[in-house]
Amino acid sequence: MWVVEYDNGHVDTAGFSLGDPHRWVSFYNTGIWPHLTGPERARIAYLMGKLELRSPTAWAAFAELVHDMTKMSLPTLEEWRAILPDRYVDPKRYVALRAYLAADGPDLQANTWWLL
């Protein structure tokens, strides 16, 4: 858990659930990642590696969504719904993931992704 000051001056805690890849996205989107030390980022990466083993289905679905969104050049939610009307995504999570990818958030499948 970390303390974060947002652009609007609001100060709050930031952390993420250890089983939900979308919580990682929200954590990254707070802007704290570049401010963490190398050992802090490495520890988070270590924990996330363990989580992938505990929640393989959630992480596989997340990786598929990231791949598809990237392949389609980060469509807006409305574009996504028009392209794939039968594939539901949570709107809030989709918008957050799109922001993460647009900001060049780390590719969690790359080796040493936690290094800046």
C-alpha positions as protocol buffer text, in pm:
chain_id: "A"
residue {
  index: 1
  type: MET
  ca { x: 0 y: 0 z: 0 }
}
residue {
  index: 2
  type: TRP
  ca { x: 133 y: 343 z: -98 }
}
residue {
  index: 3
  type: VAL
  ca { x: 16 y: 701 z: -56 }
}
residue {
  index: 4
  type: VAL
  ca { x: -51 y: 881 z: -386 }
}
residue {
  index: 5
  type: GLU
  ca { x: -122 y: 1247 z: -463 }
}
residue {
  index: 6
  type: TYR
  ca { x: -338 y: 1272 z: -774 }
}
residue {
  index: 7
  type: ASP
  ca { x: -325 y: 1555 z: -1030 }
}
residue {
  index: 8
  type: ASN
  ca { x: -620 y: 1724 z: -864 }
}
residue {
  index: 9
  type: GLY
  ca { x: -433 y: 1737 z: -530 }
}
residue {
  index: 10
  type: HIS
  ca { x: -634 y: 1455 z: -371 }
}
residue {
  index: 11
  type: VAL
  ca { x: -418 y: 1225 z: -156 }
}
residue {
  index: 12
  type: ASP
  ca { x: -523 y: 865 z: -107 }
}
residue {
  index: 13
  type: THR
  ca { x: -379 y: 516 z: -72 }
}
residue {
  index: 14
  type: ALA
  ca { x: -300 y: 297 z: -372 }
}
residue {
  index: 15
  type: GLY
  ca { x: -264 y: -76 z: -385 }
}
residue {
  index: 16
  type: PHE
  ca { x: -413 y: -365 z: -573 }
}
residue {
  index: 17
  type: SER
  ca { x: -581 y: -698 z: -512 }
}
residue {
  index: 18
  type: LEU
  ca { x: -345 y: -988 z: -552 }
}
residue {
  index: 19
  type: GLY
  ca { x: -574 y: -1187 z: -779 }
}
residue {
  index: 20
  type: ASP
  ca { x: -722 y: -938 z: -1022 }
}
residue {
  index: 21
  type: PRO
  ca { x: -520 y: -816 z: -1322 }
}
residue {
  index: 22
  type: HIS
  ca { x: -755 y: -520 z: -1367 }
}
residue {
  index: 23
  type: ARG
  ca { x: -670 y: -397 z: -1017 }
}
residue {
  index: 24
  type: TRP
  ca { x: -306 y: -391 z: -1130 }
}
residue {
  index: 25
  type: VAL
  ca { x: -411 y: -161 z: -1418 }
}
residue {
  index: 26
  type: SER
  ca { x: -587 y: 75 z: -1177 }
}
residue {
  index: 27
  type: PHE
  ca { x: -281 y: 74 z: -953 }
}
residue {
  index: 28
  type: TYR
  ca { x: -51 y: 156 z: -1245 }
}
residue {
  index: 29
  type: ASN
  ca { x: -287 y: 429 z: -1368 }
}
residue {
  index: 30
  type: THR
  ca { x: -246 y: 617 z: -1037 }
}
residue {
  index: 31
  type: GLY
  ca { x: 94 y: 726 z: -1171 }
}
residue {
  index: 32
  type: ILE
  ca { x: 292 y: 577 z: -885 }
}
residue {
  index: 33
  type: TRP
  ca { x: 489 y: 318 z: -1085 }
}
residue {
  index: 34
  type: PRO
  ca { x: 777 y: 544 z: -1200 }
}
residue {
  index: 35
  type: HIS
  ca { x: 819 y: 668 z: -842 }
}
residue {
  index: 36
  type: LEU
  ca { x: 873 y: 324 z: -691 }
}
residue {
  index: 37
  type: THR
  ca { x: 1225 y: 202 z: -630 }
}
residue {
  index: 38
  type: GLY
  ca { x: 1370 y: -87 z: -828 }
}
residue {
  index: 39
  type: PRO
  ca { x: 1336 y: -325 z: -533 }
}
residue {
  index: 40
  type: GLU
  ca { x: 971 y: -220 z: -480 }
}
residue {
  index: 41
  type: ARG
  ca { x: 888 y: -283 z: -846 }
}
residue {
  index: 42
  type: ALA
  ca { x: 1075 y: -616 z: -838 }
}
residue {
  index: 43
  type: ARG
  ca { x: 879 y: -726 z: -529 }
}
residue {
  index: 44
  type: ILE
  ca { x: 550 y: -640 z: -699 }
}
residue {
  index: 45
  type: ALA
  ca { x: 662 y: -834 z: -1009 }
}
residue {
  index: 46
  type: TYR
  ca { x: 753 y: -1133 z: -790 }
}
residue {
  index: 47
  type: LEU
  ca { x: 411 y: -1131 z: -623 }
}
residue {
  index: 48
  type: MET
  ca { x: 232 y: -1092 z: -954 }
}
residue {
  index: 49
  type: GLY
  ca { x: 424 y: -1387 z: -1095 }
}
residue {
  index: 50
  type: LYS
  ca { x: 292 y: -1600 z: -810 }
}
residue {
  index: 51
  type: LEU
  ca { x: -59 y: -1472 z: -871 }
}
residue {
  index: 52
  type: GLU
  ca { x: -58 y: -1582 z: -1231 }
}
residue {
  index: 53
  type: LEU
  ca { x: -11 y: -1935 z: -1104 }
}
residue {
  index: 54
  type: ARG
  ca { x: -304 y: -1898 z: -861 }
}
residue {
  index: 55
  type: SER
  ca { x: -545 y: -1733 z: -1107 }
}
residue {
  index: 56
  type: PRO
  ca { x: -444 y: -1860 z: -1451 }
}
residue {
  index: 57
  type: THR
  ca { x: -790 y: -1814 z: -1604 }
}
residue {
  index: 58
  type: ALA
  ca { x: -816 y: -1447 z: -1502 }
}
residue {
  index: 59
  type: TRP
  ca { x: -465 y: -1372 z: -1626 }
}
residue {
  index: 60
  type: ALA
  ca { x: -519 y: -1560 z: -1955 }
}
residue {
  index: 61
  type: ALA
  ca { x: -840 y: -1364 z: -2021 }
}
residue {
  index: 62
  type: PHE
  ca { x: -655 y: -1041 z: -1936 }
}
residue {
  index: 63
  type: ALA
  ca { x: -368 y: -1127 z: -2174 }
}
residue {
  index: 64
  type: GLU
  ca { x: -616 y: -1207 z: -2452 }
}
residue {
  index: 65
  type: LEU
  ca { x: -796 y: -876 z: -2401 }
}
residue {
  index: 66
  type: VAL
  ca { x: -465 y: -684 z: -2406 }
}
residue {
  index: 67
  type: HIS
  ca { x: -359 y: -866 z: -2723 }
}
residue {
  index: 68
  type: ASP
  ca { x: -690 y: -800 z: -2899 }
}
residue {
  index: 69
  type: MET
  ca { x: -704 y: -434 z: -2799 }
}
residue {
  index: 70
  type: THR
  ca { x: -346 y: -375 z: -2911 }
}
residue {
  index: 71
  type: LYS
  ca { x: -401 y: -557 z: -3239 }
}
residue {
  index: 72
  type: MET
  ca { x: -703 y: -334 z: -3307 }
}
residue {
  index: 73
  type: SER
  ca { x: -508 y: -13 z: -3225 }
}
residue {
  index: 74
  type: LEU
  ca { x: -681 y: 51 z: -2891 }
}
residue {
  index: 75
  type: PRO
  ca { x: -1041 y: 100 z: -2999 }
}
residue {
  index: 76
  type: THR
  ca { x: -1268 y: 311 z: -2783 }
}
residue {
  index: 77
  type: LEU
  ca { x: -1532 y: 125 z: -2586 }
}
residue {
  index: 78
  type: GLU
  ca { x: -1794 y: 220 z: -2845 }
}
residue {
  index: 79
  type: GLU
  ca { x: -1573 y: 95 z: -3130 }
}
residue {
  index: 80
  type: TRP
  ca { x: -1505 y: -227 z: -2940 }
}
residue {
  index: 81
  type: ARG
  ca { x: -1876 y: -287 z: -2892 }
}
residue {
  index: 82
  type: ALA
  ca { x: -1941 y: -224 z: -3264 }
}
residue {
  index: 83
  type: ILE
  ca { x: -1659 y: -458 z: -3373 }
}
residue {
  index: 84
  type: LEU
  ca { x: -1737 y: -737 z: -3126 }
}
residue {
  index: 85
  type: PRO
  ca { x: -2096 y: -694 z: -3006 }
}
residue {
  index: 86
  type: ASP
  ca { x: -2111 y: -1041 z: -2849 }
}
residue {
  index: 87
  type: ARG
  ca { x: -1794 y: -1001 z: -2639 }
}
residue {
  index: 88
  type: TYR
  ca { x: -1881 y: -824 z: -2315 }
}
residue {
  index: 89
  type: VAL
  ca { x: -1629 y: -618 z: -2125 }
}
residue {
  index: 90
  type: ASP
  ca { x: -1685 y: -417 z: -1811 }
}
residue {
  index: 91
  type: PRO
  ca { x: -1690 y: -51 z: -1927 }
}
residue {
  index: 92
  type: LYS
  ca { x: -1491 y: 86 z: -1634 }
}
residue {
  index: 93
  type: ARG
  ca { x: -1225 y: -183 z: -1664 }
}
residue {
  index: 94
  type: TYR
  ca { x: -1205 y: -141 z: -2041 }
}
residue {
  index: 95
  type: VAL
  ca { x: -1152 y: 235 z: -2020 }
}
residue {
  index: 96
  type: ALA
  ca { x: -885 y: 187 z: -1751 }
}
residue {
  index: 97
  type: LEU
  ca { x: -706 y: -80 z: -1955 }
}
residue {
  index: 98
  type: ARG
  ca { x: -718 y: 137 z: -2266 }
}
residue {
  index: 99
  type: ALA
  ca { x: -558 y: 424 z: -2069 }
}
residue {
  index: 100
  type: TYR
  ca { x: -293 y: 183 z: -1937 }
}
residue {
  index: 101
  type: LEU
  ca { x: -207 y: 62 z: -2286 }
}
residue {
  index: 102
  type: ALA
  ca { x: -213 y: 413 z: -2433 }
}
residue {
  index: 103
  type: ALA
  ca { x: 35 y: 519 z: -2161 }
}
residue {
  index: 104
  type: ASP
  ca { x: 264 y: 230 z: -2261 }
}
residue {
  index: 105
  type: GLY
  ca { x: 203 y: 42 z: -1938 }
}
residue {
  index: 106
  type: PRO
  ca { x: 440 y: -253 z: -1899 }
}
residue {
  index: 107
  type: ASP
  ca { x: 379 y: -567 z: -2103 }
}
residue {
  index: 108
  type: LEU
  ca { x: 337 y: -812 z: -1818 }
}
residue {
  index: 109
  type: GLN
  ca { x: 435 y: -1104 z: -2039 }
}
residue {
  index: 110
  type: ALA
  ca { x: 778 y: -958 z: -2119 }
}
residue {
  index: 111
  type: ASN
  ca { x: 1085 y: -1065 z: -1924 }
}
residue {
  index: 112
  type: THR
  ca { x: 1187 y: -808 z: -1662 }
}
residue {
  index: 113
  type: TRP
  ca { x: 880 y: -596 z: -1739 }
}
residue {
  index: 114
  type: TRP
  ca { x: 913 y: -414 z: -1409 }
}
residue {
  index: 115
  type: LEU
  ca { x: 1238 y: -240 z: -1510 }
}
residue {
  index: 116
  type: LEU
  ca { x: 1197 y: 115 z: -1635 }
}
